[in-house]
Coordinates of C-alpha atoms (C1' of nucleotides) in Angstrom, one line a residue:
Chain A
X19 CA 4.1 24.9 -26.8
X20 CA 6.3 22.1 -26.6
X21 CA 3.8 19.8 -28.3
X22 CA 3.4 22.3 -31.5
X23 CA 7.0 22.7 -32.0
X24 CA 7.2 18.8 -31.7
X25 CA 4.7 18.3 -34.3
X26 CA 5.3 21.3 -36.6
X27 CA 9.1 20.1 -37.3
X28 CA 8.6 16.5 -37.5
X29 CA 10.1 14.8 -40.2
X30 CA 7.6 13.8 -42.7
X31 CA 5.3 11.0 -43.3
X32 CA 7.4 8.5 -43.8
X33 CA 9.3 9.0 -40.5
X34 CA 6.6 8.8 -38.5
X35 CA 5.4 5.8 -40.3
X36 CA 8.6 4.4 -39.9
X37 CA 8.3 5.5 -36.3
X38 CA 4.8 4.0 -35.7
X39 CA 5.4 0.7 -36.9
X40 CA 9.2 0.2 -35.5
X41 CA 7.2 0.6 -31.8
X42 CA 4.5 -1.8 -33.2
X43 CA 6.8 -4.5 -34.3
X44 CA 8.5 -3.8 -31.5
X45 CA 5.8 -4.3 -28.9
X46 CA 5.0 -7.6 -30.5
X47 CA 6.8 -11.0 -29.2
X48 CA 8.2 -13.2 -31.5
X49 CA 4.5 -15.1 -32.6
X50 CA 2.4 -12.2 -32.9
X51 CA 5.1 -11.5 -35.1
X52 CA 5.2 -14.2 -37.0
X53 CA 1.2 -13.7 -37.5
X54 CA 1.8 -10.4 -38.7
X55 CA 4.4 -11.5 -40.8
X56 CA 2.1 -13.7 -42.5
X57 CA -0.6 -11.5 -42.7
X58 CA 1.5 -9.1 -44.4
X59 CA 3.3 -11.4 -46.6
X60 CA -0.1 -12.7 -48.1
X61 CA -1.4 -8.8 -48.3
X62 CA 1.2 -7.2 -50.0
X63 CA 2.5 -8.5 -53.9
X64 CA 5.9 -6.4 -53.0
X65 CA 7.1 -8.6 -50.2
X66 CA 9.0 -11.7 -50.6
X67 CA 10.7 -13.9 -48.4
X68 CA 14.2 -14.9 -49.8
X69 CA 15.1 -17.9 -51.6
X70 CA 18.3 -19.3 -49.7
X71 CA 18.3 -19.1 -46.1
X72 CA 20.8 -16.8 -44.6
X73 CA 22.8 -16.1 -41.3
X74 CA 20.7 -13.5 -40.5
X75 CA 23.9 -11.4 -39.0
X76 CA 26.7 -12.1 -41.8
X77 CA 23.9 -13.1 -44.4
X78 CA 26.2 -16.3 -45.4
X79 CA 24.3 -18.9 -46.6
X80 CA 23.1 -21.7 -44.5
X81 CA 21.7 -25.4 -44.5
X82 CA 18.8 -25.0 -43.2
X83 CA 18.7 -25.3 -39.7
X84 CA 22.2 -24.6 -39.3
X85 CA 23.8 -21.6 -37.1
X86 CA 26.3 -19.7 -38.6
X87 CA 29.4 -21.2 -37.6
X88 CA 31.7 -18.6 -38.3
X89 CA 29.4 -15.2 -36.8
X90 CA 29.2 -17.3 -33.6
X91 CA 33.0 -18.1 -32.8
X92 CA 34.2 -15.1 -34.4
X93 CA 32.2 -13.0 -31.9
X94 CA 33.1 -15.0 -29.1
X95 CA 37.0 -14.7 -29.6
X96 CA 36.5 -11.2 -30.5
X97 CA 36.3 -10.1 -26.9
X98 CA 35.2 -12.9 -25.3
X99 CA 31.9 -11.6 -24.7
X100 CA 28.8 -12.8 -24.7
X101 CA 27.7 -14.2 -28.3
X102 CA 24.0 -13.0 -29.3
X103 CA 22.6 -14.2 -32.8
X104 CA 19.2 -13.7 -34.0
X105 CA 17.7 -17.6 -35.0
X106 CA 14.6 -18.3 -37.2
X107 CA 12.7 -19.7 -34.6
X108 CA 10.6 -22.6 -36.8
X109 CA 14.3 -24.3 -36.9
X110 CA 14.6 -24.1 -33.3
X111 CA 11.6 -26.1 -32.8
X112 CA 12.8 -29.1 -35.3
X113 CA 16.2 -29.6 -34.2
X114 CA 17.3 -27.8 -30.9
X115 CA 14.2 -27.5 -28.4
X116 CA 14.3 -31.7 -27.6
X117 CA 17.4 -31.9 -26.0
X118 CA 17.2 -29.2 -24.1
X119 CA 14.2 -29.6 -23.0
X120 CA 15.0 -33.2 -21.4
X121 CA 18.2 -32.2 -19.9
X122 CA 15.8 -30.6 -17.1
X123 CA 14.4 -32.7 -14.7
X124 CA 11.4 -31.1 -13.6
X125 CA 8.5 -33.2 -15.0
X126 CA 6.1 -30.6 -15.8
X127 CA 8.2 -28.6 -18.0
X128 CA 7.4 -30.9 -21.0
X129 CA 3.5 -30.4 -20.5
X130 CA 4.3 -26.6 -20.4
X131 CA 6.3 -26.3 -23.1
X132 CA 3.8 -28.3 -25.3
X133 CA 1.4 -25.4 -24.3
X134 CA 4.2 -23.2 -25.2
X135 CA 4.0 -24.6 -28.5
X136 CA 0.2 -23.4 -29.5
X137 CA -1.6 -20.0 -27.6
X138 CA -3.5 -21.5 -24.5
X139 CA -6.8 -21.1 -26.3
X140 CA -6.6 -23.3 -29.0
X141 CA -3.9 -26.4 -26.9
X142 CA -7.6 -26.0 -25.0
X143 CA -9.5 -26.4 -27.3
X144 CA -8.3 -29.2 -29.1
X145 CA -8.9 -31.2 -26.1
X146 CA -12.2 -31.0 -25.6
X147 CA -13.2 -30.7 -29.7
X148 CA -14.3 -34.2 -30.0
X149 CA -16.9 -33.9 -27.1
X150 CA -18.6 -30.8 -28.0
X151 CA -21.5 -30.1 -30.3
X152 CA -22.0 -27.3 -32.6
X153 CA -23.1 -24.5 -30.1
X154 CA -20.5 -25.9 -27.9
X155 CA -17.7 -25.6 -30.2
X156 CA -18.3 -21.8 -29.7
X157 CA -19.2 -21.4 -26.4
X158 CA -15.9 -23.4 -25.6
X159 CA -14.5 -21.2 -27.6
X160 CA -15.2 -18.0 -25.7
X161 CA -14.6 -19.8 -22.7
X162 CA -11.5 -20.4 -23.7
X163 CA -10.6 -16.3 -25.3
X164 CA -11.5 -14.8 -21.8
X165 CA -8.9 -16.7 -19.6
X166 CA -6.1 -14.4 -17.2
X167 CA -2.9 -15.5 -17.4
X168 CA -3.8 -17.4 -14.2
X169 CA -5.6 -19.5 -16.6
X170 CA -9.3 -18.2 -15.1
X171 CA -12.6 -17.1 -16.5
X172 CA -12.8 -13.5 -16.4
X173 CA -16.0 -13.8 -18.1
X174 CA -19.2 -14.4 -16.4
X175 CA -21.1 -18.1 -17.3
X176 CA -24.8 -16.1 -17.5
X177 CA -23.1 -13.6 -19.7
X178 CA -22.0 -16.4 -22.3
X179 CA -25.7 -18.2 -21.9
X180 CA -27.2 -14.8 -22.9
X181 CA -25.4 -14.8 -25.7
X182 CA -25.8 -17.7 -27.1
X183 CA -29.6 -18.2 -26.5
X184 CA -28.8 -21.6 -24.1
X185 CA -29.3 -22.8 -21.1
X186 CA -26.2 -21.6 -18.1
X187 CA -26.2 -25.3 -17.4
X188 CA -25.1 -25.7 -21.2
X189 CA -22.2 -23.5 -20.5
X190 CA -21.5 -25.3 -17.7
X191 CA -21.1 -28.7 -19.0
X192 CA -18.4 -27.1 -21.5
X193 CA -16.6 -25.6 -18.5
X194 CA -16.3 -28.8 -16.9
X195 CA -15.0 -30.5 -19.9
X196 CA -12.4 -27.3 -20.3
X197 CA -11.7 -28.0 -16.8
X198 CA -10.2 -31.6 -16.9
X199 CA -7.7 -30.4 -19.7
X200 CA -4.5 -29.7 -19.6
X201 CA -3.4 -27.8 -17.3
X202 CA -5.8 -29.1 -14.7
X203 CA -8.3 -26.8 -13.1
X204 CA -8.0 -24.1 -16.1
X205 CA -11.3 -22.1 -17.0
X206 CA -12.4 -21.9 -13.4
X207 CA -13.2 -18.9 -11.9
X208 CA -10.5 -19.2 -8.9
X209 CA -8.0 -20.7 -7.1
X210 CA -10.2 -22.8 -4.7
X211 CA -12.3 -24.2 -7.8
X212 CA -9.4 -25.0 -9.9
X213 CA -7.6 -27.1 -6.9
X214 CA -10.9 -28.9 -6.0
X215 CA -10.6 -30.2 -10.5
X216 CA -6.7 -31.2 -9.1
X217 CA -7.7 -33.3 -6.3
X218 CA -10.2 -34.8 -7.7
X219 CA -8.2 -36.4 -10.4
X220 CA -5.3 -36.7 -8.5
X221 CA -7.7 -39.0 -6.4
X222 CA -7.4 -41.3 -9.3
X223 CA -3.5 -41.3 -9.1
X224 CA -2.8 -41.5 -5.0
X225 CA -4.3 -41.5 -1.5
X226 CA -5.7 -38.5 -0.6
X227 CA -5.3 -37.5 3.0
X228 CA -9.2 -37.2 4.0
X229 CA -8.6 -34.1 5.9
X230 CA -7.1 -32.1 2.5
X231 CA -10.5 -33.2 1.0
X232 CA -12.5 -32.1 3.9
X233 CA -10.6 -28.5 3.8
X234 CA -10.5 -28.0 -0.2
X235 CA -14.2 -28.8 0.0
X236 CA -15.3 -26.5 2.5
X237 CA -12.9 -24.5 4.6
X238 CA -11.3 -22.9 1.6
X239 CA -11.9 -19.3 2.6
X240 CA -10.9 -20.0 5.7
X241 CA -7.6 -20.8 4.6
X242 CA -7.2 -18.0 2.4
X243 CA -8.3 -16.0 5.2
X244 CA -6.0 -17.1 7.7
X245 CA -8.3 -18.1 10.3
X246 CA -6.6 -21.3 11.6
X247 CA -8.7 -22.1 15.0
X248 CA -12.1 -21.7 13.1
X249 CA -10.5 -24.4 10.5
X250 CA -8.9 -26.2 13.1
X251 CA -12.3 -26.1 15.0
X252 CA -14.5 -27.0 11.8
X253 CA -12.4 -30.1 11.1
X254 CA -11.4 -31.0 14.5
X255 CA -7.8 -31.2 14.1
X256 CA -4.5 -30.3 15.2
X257 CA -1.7 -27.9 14.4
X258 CA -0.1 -30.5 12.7
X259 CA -2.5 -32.3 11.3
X260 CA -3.1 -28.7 9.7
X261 CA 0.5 -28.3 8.5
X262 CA -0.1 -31.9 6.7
X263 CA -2.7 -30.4 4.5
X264 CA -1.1 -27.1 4.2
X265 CA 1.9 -29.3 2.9
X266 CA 0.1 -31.1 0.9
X267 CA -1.7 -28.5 -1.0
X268 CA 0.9 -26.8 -1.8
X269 CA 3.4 -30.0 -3.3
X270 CA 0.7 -31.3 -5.0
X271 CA -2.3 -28.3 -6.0
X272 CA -1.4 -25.2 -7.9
X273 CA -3.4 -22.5 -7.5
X274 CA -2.5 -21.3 -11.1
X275 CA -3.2 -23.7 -13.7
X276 CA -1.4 -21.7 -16.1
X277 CA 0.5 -19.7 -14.3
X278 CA 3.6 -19.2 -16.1
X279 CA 7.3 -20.5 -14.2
X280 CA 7.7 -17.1 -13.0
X281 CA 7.7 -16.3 -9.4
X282 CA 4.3 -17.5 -7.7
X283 CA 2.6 -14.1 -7.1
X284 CA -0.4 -15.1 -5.0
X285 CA -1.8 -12.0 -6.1
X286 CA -4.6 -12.4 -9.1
X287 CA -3.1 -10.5 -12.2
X288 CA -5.5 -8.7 -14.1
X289 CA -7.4 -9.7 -17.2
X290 CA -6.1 -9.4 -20.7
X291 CA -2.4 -10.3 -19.5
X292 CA -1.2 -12.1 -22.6
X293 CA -0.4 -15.9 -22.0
X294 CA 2.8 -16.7 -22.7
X295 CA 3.8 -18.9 -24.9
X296 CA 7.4 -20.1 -26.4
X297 CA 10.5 -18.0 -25.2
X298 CA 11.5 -14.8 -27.4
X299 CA 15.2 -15.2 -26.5
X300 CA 17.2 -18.6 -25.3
X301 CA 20.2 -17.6 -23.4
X302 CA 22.6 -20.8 -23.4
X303 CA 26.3 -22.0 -23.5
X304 CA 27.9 -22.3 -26.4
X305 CA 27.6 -25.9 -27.8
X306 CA 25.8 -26.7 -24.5
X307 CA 29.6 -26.2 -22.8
X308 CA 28.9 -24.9 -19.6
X309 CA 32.7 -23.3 -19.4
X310 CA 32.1 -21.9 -22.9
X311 CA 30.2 -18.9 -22.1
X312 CA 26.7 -17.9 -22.8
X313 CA 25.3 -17.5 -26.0
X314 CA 22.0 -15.8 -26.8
X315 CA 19.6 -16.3 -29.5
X316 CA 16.8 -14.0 -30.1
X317 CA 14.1 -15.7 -32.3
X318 CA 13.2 -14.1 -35.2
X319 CA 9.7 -15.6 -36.7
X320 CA 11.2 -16.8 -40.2
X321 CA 13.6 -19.4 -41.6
X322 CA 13.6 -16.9 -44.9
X323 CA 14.4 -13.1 -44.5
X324 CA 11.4 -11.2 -46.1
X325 CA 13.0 -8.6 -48.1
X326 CA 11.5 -6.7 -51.3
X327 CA 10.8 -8.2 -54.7
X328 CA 12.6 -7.3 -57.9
X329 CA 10.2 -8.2 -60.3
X330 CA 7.4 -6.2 -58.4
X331 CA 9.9 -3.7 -58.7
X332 CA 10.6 -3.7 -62.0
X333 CA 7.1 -4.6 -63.1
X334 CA 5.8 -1.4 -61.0
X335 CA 8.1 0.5 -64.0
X336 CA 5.9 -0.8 -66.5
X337 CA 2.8 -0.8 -64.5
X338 CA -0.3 0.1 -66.0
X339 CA -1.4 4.1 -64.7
X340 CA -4.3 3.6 -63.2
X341 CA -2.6 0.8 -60.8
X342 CA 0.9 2.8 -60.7
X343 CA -0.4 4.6 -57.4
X344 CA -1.4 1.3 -55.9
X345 CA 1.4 -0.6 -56.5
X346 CA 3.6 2.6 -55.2
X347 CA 1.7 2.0 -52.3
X348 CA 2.5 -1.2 -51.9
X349 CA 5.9 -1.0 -52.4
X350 CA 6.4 1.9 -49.8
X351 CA 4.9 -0.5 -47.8
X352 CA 6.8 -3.6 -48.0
X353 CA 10.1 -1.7 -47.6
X354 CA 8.9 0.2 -44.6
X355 CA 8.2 -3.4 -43.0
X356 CA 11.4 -4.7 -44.1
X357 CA 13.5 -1.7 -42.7
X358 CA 11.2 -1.9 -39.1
X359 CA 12.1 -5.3 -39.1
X360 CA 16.0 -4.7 -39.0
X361 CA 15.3 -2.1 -36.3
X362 CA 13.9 -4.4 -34.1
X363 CA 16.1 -6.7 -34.8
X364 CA 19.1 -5.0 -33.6
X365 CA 17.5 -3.6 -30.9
X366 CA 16.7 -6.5 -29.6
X367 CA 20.1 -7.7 -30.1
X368 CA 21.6 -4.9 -28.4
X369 CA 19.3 -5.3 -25.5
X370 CA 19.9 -9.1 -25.2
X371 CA 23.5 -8.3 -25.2
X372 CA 23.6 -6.2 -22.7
X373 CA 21.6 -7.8 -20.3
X374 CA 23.6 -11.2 -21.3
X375 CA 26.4 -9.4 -20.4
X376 CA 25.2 -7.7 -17.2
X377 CA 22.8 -9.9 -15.5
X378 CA 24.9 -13.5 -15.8
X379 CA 25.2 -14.2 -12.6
X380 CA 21.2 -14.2 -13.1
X381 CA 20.6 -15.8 -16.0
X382 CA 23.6 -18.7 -14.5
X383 CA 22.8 -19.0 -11.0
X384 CA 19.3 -17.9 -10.2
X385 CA 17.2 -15.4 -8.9
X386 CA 19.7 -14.5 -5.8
X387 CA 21.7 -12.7 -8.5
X388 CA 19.4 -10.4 -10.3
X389 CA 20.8 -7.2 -10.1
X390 CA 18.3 -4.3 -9.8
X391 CA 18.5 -2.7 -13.2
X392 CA 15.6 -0.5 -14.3
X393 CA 14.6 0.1 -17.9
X394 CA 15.6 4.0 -17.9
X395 CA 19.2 2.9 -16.8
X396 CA 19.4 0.8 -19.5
X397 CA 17.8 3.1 -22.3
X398 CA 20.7 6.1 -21.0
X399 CA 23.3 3.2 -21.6
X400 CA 22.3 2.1 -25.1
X401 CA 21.4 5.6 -26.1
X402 CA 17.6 4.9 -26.8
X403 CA 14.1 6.0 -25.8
X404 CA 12.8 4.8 -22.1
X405 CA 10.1 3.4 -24.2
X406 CA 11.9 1.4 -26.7
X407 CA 13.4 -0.4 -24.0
X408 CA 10.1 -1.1 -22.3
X409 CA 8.4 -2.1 -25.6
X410 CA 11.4 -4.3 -26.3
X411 CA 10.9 -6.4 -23.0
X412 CA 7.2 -6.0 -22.7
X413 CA 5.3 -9.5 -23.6
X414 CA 8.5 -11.1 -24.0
X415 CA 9.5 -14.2 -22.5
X416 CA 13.5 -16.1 -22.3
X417 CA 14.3 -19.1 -21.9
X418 CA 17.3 -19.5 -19.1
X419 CA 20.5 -22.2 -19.5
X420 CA 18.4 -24.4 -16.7
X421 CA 15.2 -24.5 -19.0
X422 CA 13.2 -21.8 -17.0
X423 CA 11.0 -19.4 -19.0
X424 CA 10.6 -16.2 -17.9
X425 CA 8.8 -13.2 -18.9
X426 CA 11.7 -10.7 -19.9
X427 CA 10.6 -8.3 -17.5
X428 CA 11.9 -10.0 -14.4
X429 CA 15.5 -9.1 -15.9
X430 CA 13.9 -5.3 -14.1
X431 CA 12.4 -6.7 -11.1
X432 CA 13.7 -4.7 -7.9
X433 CA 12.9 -7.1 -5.8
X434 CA 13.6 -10.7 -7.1
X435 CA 16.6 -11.5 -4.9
X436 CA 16.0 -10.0 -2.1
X437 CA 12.2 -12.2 -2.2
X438 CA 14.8 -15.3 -2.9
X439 CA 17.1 -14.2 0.0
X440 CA 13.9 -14.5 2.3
X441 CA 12.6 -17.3 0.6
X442 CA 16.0 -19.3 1.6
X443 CA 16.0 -17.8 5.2
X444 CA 12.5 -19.2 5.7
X445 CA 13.7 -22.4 4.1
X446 CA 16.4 -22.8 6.2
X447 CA 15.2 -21.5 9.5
X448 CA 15.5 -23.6 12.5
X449 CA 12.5 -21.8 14.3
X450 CA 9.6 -20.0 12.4
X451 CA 10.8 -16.4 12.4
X452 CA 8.6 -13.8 12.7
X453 CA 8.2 -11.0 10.1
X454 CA 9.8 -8.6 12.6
X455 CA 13.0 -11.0 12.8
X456 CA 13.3 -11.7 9.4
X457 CA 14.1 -7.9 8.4
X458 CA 16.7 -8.1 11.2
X459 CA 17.8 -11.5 8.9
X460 CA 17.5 -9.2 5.8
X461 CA 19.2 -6.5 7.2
X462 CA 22.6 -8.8 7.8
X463 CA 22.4 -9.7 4.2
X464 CA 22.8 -5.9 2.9
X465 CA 18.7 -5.6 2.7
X466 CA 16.9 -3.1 4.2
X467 CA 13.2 -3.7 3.8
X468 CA 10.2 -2.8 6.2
X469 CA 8.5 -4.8 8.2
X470 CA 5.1 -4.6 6.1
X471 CA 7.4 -5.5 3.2
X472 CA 8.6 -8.7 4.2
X473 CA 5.2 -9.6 5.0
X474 CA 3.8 -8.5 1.9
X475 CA 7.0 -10.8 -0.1
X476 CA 5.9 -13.5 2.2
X477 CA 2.7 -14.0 1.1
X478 CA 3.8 -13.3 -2.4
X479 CA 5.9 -16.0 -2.2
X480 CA 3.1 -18.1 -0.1
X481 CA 5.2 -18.5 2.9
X482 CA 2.4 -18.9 5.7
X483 CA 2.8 -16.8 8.9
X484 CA 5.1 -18.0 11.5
X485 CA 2.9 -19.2 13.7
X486 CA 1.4 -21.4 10.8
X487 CA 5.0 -22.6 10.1
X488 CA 6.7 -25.6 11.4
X489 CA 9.0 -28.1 11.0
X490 CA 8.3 -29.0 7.3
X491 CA 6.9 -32.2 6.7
X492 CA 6.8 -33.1 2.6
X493 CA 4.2 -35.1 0.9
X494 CA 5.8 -36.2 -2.7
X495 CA 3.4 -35.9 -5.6
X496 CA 4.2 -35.8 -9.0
X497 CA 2.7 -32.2 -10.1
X498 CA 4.4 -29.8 -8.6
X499 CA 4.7 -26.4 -10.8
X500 CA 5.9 -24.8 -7.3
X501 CA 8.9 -25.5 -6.6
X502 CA 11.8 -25.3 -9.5
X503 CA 15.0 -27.2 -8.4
X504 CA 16.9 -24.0 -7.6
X505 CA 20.4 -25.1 -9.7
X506 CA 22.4 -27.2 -9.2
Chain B
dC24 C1' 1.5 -7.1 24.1
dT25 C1' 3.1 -9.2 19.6
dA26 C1' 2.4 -10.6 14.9
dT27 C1' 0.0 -9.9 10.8
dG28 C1' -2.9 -8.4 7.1
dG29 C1' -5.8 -4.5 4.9
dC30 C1' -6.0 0.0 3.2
dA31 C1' -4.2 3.7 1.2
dC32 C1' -0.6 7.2 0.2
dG33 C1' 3.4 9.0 -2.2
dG34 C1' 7.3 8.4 -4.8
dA35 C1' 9.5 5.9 -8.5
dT36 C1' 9.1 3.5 -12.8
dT37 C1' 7.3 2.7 -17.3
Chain C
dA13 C1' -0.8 9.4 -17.4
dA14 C1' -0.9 4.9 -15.6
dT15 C1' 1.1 1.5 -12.9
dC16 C1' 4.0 -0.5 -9.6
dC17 C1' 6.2 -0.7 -5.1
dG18 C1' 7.5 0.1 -0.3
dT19 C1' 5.7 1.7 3.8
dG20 C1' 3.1 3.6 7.7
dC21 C1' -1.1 3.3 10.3
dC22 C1' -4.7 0.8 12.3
dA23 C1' -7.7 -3.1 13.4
dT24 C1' -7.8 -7.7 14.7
dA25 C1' -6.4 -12.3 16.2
dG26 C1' -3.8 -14.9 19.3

DNA sequence: CTATGGCACGGATT
DNA sequence: AATCCGTGCCATAG
């Protein structure tokens, strides 16, 4: 009954067009944007982008590259809050990302962030172009299509060779080249394949303690599995010199080879997670002045505001008949886009405001600080749909003041700090503690978890047991997507 | 007997 | 409607 009224009083054609594609455009992050953008932009005679490139809040005119001066500090001094601005994103790239990238010291970043630059597909496959042959181009290519965002095959080799007509050895010499690209171990099928790639070239680089060879070669599953004493007895070794290779998988393997900075969820993410590329949203201080407050920028795919064309419009006066209808078309179109466009826009911005506003302490000081926010509360607050919000932070990513990107969606997660609560308590405990102690731990802190749970965080976090824990002794490598260098 | 992980259920979130 | 998350129960290892 509900659904007939619904449908009977709704609001036209337009509206729900309007409707439709606001949630589309909406859903997209900033480059599936820009490819729609483009798309449409090359479709449709009636769009154009504009000739001078404006603040896209005040619409003064710019240099390029520039930020509007004035929008920025007037905002700020306003009501000292925090200053949101939407910024073409292609300018961001030329002038800003360098330095800030540096500033951070963690090595890999800069290997990430060139993967950030291009989808995961193609960064692959412009590696391995020179050495492939024309079947191979494709089948690299597929390869390379049906990764998680784990960076593994979720495609079967036999399934590829069948449809190509060759040989499964053929797809297997273009795995092997996908392999030893950037990021190492990427294209296998899991963890314990992708870390056997690692080690093998980081036997070029350093000394590999025989036994981690040993175990990455065969006792993999026991590992995974837990069972210590058949490892222990396979290998003939020790509890410590266990905890050595256990240490030294995890400073110098990752078990993701393109797992994004996020967390490090041990558990396998489905297939057809999006990878993530460059961050939708920068949060940052103004003029990099830490005491300045933060300042957020939400990308917006374009240096040049698309907006509609006057001579189309005026031609379409004059327009022959039998093309009048077409044109019509076209026009209805271009301004639909161009009004959807604003409304994500500002949702965006309102949403990046808020959460600028509300989750600081996060976005300055780490993961401890995260308050649990959900998406409803949020929607209630800004006075929009449950669903906008979602579709506004779905496949979205940010970039934090420390260099961190992060899928938007961990600005929801109910459980962030009190996983980096633990995480510190394990880090700092002078005894293993057992999963049963640690809620006692949690409990002092204001957390009140099960038992289960903390177990279940612990292995997200790939803490091992506490009887597999001891006092921490580091190996030193050079890749280490692991650990971030909390703040400092 | 204690610590832990697997399975699965129900409630909350999206 | 689909998915995520916290938990309880039970089996198993130590």
């Amino acid at each position: 009954m509900l659904q007939g009224h619904y449908t009977v009083t709704s609001i036209g054609p337009q509206a729900t067009a309007h409707l439709a594609q606001t949630m589309t455009l909406l859903n997209m992050n900033s480059e599936e944007l820009l490819q729609h953008l483009e798309s449409e932009l090359a479709a449709n005679p009636a769009l154009e982008l504009e000739s001078e490139r404006r603040c896209p809040n005040c619409h003064r005119i710019l240099r390029p590259a520039e930020i509007c001066p004035v929008c920025s500090q007037r905002k700020q001094e306003a009501d000292g809050e925090p200053v949101v601005f939407l910024s073409p994103m292609r300018d961001l790239y030329h002038d800003r990302s360098g330095s800030r990238i540096q500033q951070d010291g963690d090595e890999d970043f800069e290997d990430d962030f060139r993967v950030q630059e291009e989808n995961l597909a193609t960064y692959l496959l412009k590696q391995v172009s020179g050495d492939l042959n024309g079947v191979e181009h494709q089948i690299a290519e597929h390869l390379a299509n049906n990764l998680d965002e784990n960076g593994f095959l979720t495609i079967s080799l036999f399934e590829i060779s069948r449809y190509f007509h060759v040989p499964v050895t053929a797809v297997e010499r273009v795995k092997s080249l996908l392999q030893r690209c950037e990021p190492l171990g990427v294209a296998s099928v899991n963890s314990t394949e992708a870390m056997r790639i690692q080690l093998e070239m980081l036997a070029d680089v350093m000394e590999i303690p025989p036994l981690v060879n040993l175990v990455l070669a065969d006792g993999m599953e026991f590992l995974f599995q837990r069972r210590i004493a058949d490892l222990c007895e396979r290998f003939d070794m020790d509890d410590e010199d266990l905890q050595e290779v256990i240490r030294f998988i995890g400073n110098n393997l990752n078990p993701f080879p393109a797992h994004s900075h996020y967390g490090s969820s041990r558990q396998p993410v489905s297939a057809n997670v999006n990878v993530y590329h460059h961050p939708d949203v920068i949060f940052h201080f103004l003029n990099d002045d830490p005491d300045a407050g933060l300042a957020v920028e939400v990308m917006m795919p374009y240096v040049y505001r698309p907006f509609l064309n006057r001579q189309f419009k005026e031609a379409m006066n004059n327009a022959p008949e039998e093309q009048k209808e077409e044109w019509q078309k076209d026009h209805d179109r271009a301004s639909l886009l161009v009004k959807c466009l604003q409304q994500r826009a500002f949702t965006m911005l309102r949403l990046m405001q808020f959460l600028a506003k509300n989750q600081d302490d996060f976005i300055l000081h780490g993961d401890k600080y995260l308050k649990p926010i959900t998406r409803a509360s949020v929607a209630e607050l800004l006075e929009v749909h449950e669903s906008t919000i979602s579709r506004a932070v779905a496949n979205k990513t940010a970039q934090l003041p420390n260099g961190r990107i992060i899928p938007l969606s961990s600005f929801f997660s109910r459980n962030l700090n009190v996983r980096t609560v633990l995480k510190e308590l394990v880090d700092h405990e002078e005894k293993p503690l057992s999963d049963s102690m640690l809620v006692k731990e949690l409990e002092k802190f204001g957390y009140s978890v099960a038992r289960r749970t903390v177990a279940k965080y612990r292995s997200m976090e790939g803490i091992l047991p506490a009887h597999l824990r001891k006092a921490s002794r580091k190996y030193h490598g050079n890749s280490n997507a692991q650990f971030q260098p909390s703040q400092n």
